[in-house]
Coordinates of N, CA and C in Angstrom, one line a residue:
P1 N 8.0 -5.6 10.7 CA 9.2 -4.8 10.9 C 9.5 -3.9 9.6
S2 N 9.4 -4.4 8.4 CA 9.8 -3.7 7.3 C 8.7 -2.6 7.0
F3 N 7.4 -2.9 7.4 CA 6.4 -1.8 7.2 C 6.7 -0.7 8.2
A4 N 7.2 -1.0 9.4 CA 7.6 0.0 10.3 C 8.7 0.9 9.8
R5 N 9.6 0.3 9.1 CA 10.7 1.0 8.5 C 10.2 2.0 7.4
L6 N 9.3 1.5 6.6 CA 8.6 2.4 5.6 C 7.9 3.5 6.3
Y7 N 7.1 3.2 7.3 CA 6.4 4.2 8.0 C 7.3 5.2 8.6
S8 N 8.4 4.8 9.1 CA 9.3 5.8 9.7 C 9.9 6.8 8.8
W9 N 9.9 6.5 7.5 CA 10.3 7.5 6.5 C 9.4 8.7 6.5
H10 N 8.1 8.5 6.8 CA 7.1 9.5 6.8 C 6.8 10.2 8.1
S11 N 7.1 9.5 9.2 CA 6.8 10.0 10.5 C 7.8 9.6 11.5
P12 N 8.1 10.5 12.5 CA 9.1 10.2 13.5 C 8.5 9.2 14.6
K13 N 7.1 9.0 14.6 CA 6.5 8.2 15.5 C 6.9 6.7 15.2
S14 N 7.0 5.9 16.3 CA 7.3 4.5 16.1 C 6.1 3.7 15.5
F15 N 6.4 2.6 14.9 CA 5.3 1.8 14.3 C 4.3 1.4 15.4
S16 N 4.8 1.2 16.6 CA 3.9 0.7 17.6 C 2.8 1.7 18.0
T17 N 3.0 3.0 17.6 CA 2.0 4.0 17.9 C 1.1 4.2 16.7
M18 N 1.3 3.5 15.6 CA 0.5 3.7 14.4 C -0.8 2.9 14.6
S19 N -1.8 3.6 15.1 CA -3.0 3.0 15.4 C -4.2 3.6 14.8
S20 N -4.1 4.7 14.2 CA -5.2 5.4 13.6 C -5.2 5.3 12.1
K21 N -6.4 5.5 11.5 CA -6.5 5.6 10.1 C -5.7 6.7 9.5
T22 N -5.6 7.8 10.3 CA -4.8 8.9 9.8 C -3.4 8.6 9.6
D23 N -2.8 7.8 10.5 CA -1.4 7.3 10.3 C -1.3 6.4 9.0
L24 N -2.2 5.5 8.9 CA -2.2 4.6 7.8 C -2.4 5.4 6.5
K25 N -3.2 6.4 6.5 CA -3.5 7.2 5.3 C -2.2 7.9 4.9
K26 N -1.3 8.3 5.8 CA -0.1 9.0 5.5 C 0.8 8.0 4.7
V27 N 0.8 6.7 5.1 CA 1.6 5.7 4.4 C 1.0 5.5 3.0
F28 N -0.3 5.4 2.9 CA -1.0 5.3 1.6 C -0.6 6.5 0.7
M29 N -0.7 7.7 1.2 CA -0.4 8.9 0.4 C 1.1 8.9 0.0
T30 N 2.0 8.4 0.8 CA 3.4 8.4 0.5 C 3.6 7.6 -0.8
F31 N 2.9 6.4 -0.8 CA 3.0 5.6 -2.0 C 2.3 6.1 -3.2
C32 N 1.1 6.8 -3.0 CA 0.4 7.4 -4.1 C 1.2 8.5 -4.7
K33 N 1.9 9.2 -3.9 CA 2.6 10.4 -4.5 C 4.0 10.0 -5.0
F34 N 4.4 8.8 -4.9 CA 5.7 8.4 -5.4 C 5.8 8.6 -6.9
G35 N 6.6 9.5 -7.3 CA 6.8 9.8 -8.8 C 5.7 10.7 -9.3
D36 N 4.7 11.1 -8.4 CA 3.6 11.9 -8.8 C 3.2 12.8 -7.6
P37 N 4.0 13.8 -7.3 CA 3.7 14.6 -6.1 C 2.4 15.3 -6.1
S38 N 1.7 15.5 -7.2 CA 0.4 16.1 -7.3 C -0.7 15.2 -7.1
N39 N -0.5 13.9 -6.9 CA -1.5 12.9 -6.7 C -2.4 13.2 -5.5
K40 N -3.7 13.1 -5.7 CA -4.6 13.5 -4.6 C -5.2 12.3 -3.8
G41 N -4.6 11.1 -4.1 CA -5.1 10.0 -3.3 C -5.6 8.8 -4.1
T42 N -5.0 8.5 -5.2 CA -5.4 7.3 -5.9 C -4.1 6.5 -6.2
M43 N -4.2 5.2 -6.0 CA -3.1 4.3 -6.1 C -3.3 3.4 -7.3
T44 N -2.3 3.3 -8.2 CA -2.3 2.4 -9.3 C -1.9 1.0 -8.9
G45 N -2.0 0.1 -9.8 CA -1.6 -1.3 -9.5 C -0.1 -1.4 -9.3
A46 N 0.7 -0.6 -10.1 CA 2.1 -0.5 -9.9 C 2.6 0.0 -8.6
K47 N 1.9 1.0 -8.1 CA 2.2 1.6 -6.8 C 1.8 0.6 -5.7
F48 N 0.7 -0.1 -5.9 CA 0.2 -1.1 -4.9 C 1.3 -2.2 -4.8
F49 N 1.8 -2.6 -5.9 CA 2.9 -3.6 -5.9 C 4.1 -3.1 -5.2
K50 N 4.5 -1.8 -5.5 CA 5.6 -1.2 -4.8 C 5.4 -1.2 -3.3
F51 N 4.2 -0.9 -2.9 CA 3.9 -0.9 -1.4 C 4.1 -2.3 -0.9
A52 N 3.6 -3.3 -1.6 CA 3.7 -4.7 -1.1 C 5.2 -5.2 -1.1
R53 N 5.9 -4.8 -2.2 CA 7.3 -5.2 -2.3 C 8.2 -4.5 -1.2
D54 N 8.0 -3.2 -1.1 CA 8.8 -2.4 -0.1 C 8.5 -2.9 1.3
C55 N 7.3 -3.3 1.6 CA 6.9 -3.8 2.9 C 7.3 -5.3 3.1
K56 N 8.0 -5.9 2.1 CA 8.4 -7.3 2.1 C 7.3 -8.3 2.2
I57 N 6.1 -7.8 1.6 CA 5.0 -8.8 1.5 C 5.2 -9.6 0.2
A58 N 5.5 -8.9 -0.9 CA 5.8 -9.6 -2.1 C 7.3 -10.0 -2.1
D59 N 7.6 -11.2 -2.2 CA 9.0 -11.7 -2.1 C 9.4 -12.5 -3.3
S60 N 8.5 -12.7 -4.3 CA 8.7 -13.4 -5.5 C 8.8 -14.9 -5.3
K61 N 8.6 -15.4 -4.1 CA 8.6 -16.8 -3.8 C 7.2 -17.3 -3.3
K62 N 6.8 -16.8 -2.2 CA 5.5 -17.2 -1.6 C 4.4 -16.2 -2.1
V63 N 4.7 -15.0 -2.2 CA 3.8 -14.0 -2.7 C 4.4 -13.3 -3.9
T64 N 3.9 -13.6 -5.1 CA 4.5 -13.1 -6.3 C 3.8 -11.8 -6.8
R65 N 4.4 -11.2 -7.8 CA 3.8 -10.0 -8.4 C 2.4 -10.4 -9.0
T66 N 2.2 -11.6 -9.5 CA 0.9 -12.0 -10.0 C -0.1 -12.0 -8.9
D67 N 0.3 -12.5 -7.7 CA -0.6 -12.6 -6.6 C -1.1 -11.2 -6.2
I68 N -0.1 -10.2 -6.2 CA -0.5 -8.8 -5.8 C -1.4 -8.2 -6.9
D69 N -1.0 -8.5 -8.1 CA -1.9 -7.9 -9.2 C -3.3 -8.5 -9.2
M70 N -3.4 -9.8 -8.9 CA -4.7 -10.4 -8.8 C -5.5 -9.8 -7.6
L71 N -4.9 -9.6 -6.5 CA -5.6 -8.9 -5.4 C -6.0 -7.5 -5.8
F72 N -5.1 -6.8 -6.4 CA -5.5 -5.4 -6.8 C -6.7 -5.4 -7.8
T73 N -6.7 -6.4 -8.7 CA -7.8 -6.5 -9.6 C -9.1 -6.9 -8.9
K74 N -9.0 -7.7 -7.9 CA -10.2 -8.1 -7.1 C -10.8 -7.0 -6.3
I75 N -9.9 -6.1 -5.7 CA -10.4 -5.0 -4.8 C -10.8 -3.7 -5.6
K76 N -10.3 -3.5 -6.7 CA -10.6 -2.2 -7.4 C -12.0 -2.3 -8.0
A77 N -12.6 -1.2 -8.3 CA -13.9 -1.1 -8.9 C -13.8 -1.6 -10.4
K78 N -14.8 -2.2 -10.9 CA -14.7 -2.7 -12.3 C -14.6 -1.5 -13.2
G79 N -13.6 -1.6 -14.1 CA -13.4 -0.6 -15.1 C -12.4 0.5 -14.6
S80 N -12.1 0.5 -13.3 CA -11.1 1.4 -12.8 C -9.7 0.9 -12.9
R81 N -8.8 1.9 -12.9 CA -7.4 1.5 -12.9 C -6.7 1.9 -11.6
T82 N -7.4 2.5 -10.7 CA -6.8 2.9 -9.4 C -7.7 2.5 -8.2
I83 N -7.2 2.6 -7.0 CA -7.9 2.5 -5.8 C -7.8 3.7 -4.9
N84 N -8.8 3.9 -4.1 CA -8.7 5.0 -3.1 C -8.4 4.5 -1.8
F85 N -8.3 5.3 -0.8 CA -7.9 4.9 0.6 C -8.9 3.9 1.2
P86 N -10.2 4.1 1.1 CA -11.1 3.1 1.7 C -10.9 1.7 1.0
T87 N -10.7 1.6 -0.2 CA -10.4 0.4 -0.9 C -9.1 -0.2 -0.5
F88 N -8.1 0.6 -0.3 CA -6.8 0.2 0.2 C -7.0 -0.5 1.6
L89 N -7.8 0.1 2.4 CA -8.0 -0.4 3.8 C -8.6 -1.8 3.7
K90 N -9.5 -2.1 2.7 CA -10.0 -3.4 2.5 C -9.0 -4.4 2.0
A91 N -7.9 -3.9 1.4 CA -6.9 -4.8 0.9 C -5.9 -5.3 2.0
I92 N -5.8 -4.5 3.1 CA -4.8 -4.8 4.1 C -5.1 -6.2 4.7
P93 N -6.3 -6.6 5.1 CA -6.5 -7.9 5.7 C -6.2 -9.0 4.6
E94 N -6.4 -8.7 3.4 CA -6.1 -9.7 2.3 C -4.6 -9.9 2.2
L95 N -3.9 -8.8 2.4 CA -2.4 -8.9 2.3 C -1.8 -9.7 3.5
A96 N -2.5 -9.6 4.6 CA -2.1 -10.3 5.8 C -2.3 -11.8 5.8
K97 N -3.1 -12.3 4.8 CA -3.3 -13.8 4.8 C -2.1 -14.5 4.3

C-alpha cells in the first residue's frame, strides 16, 4: 500500500495497473532524481534507503538501515557507489523477503 502511494505521486494510474518495467522505471527515476534533477539513472545507497524507508520496507525494527545498506552493498558492482535500473530490479525480490 505505501509503495502504491509513492507510485501515485508520479503517475495517475493506480498501483494495480503497475505491471510493466516502464512503470517501475518511473518510480526508480523519481528516487534517482530526488535532490538531483539532472540524474540520468543511477541510485546511491542513500537514495536506495530513502526508497526503502518511504515504501515502509525499512522500519528500524525488523528491517534496519544496516539491513538496507548491506543489501545495497551486496547488489552493487564491486568498487561502484551507485546502482542502475537492472541492478535495482534484482534488489526488489530481496526487499520482499
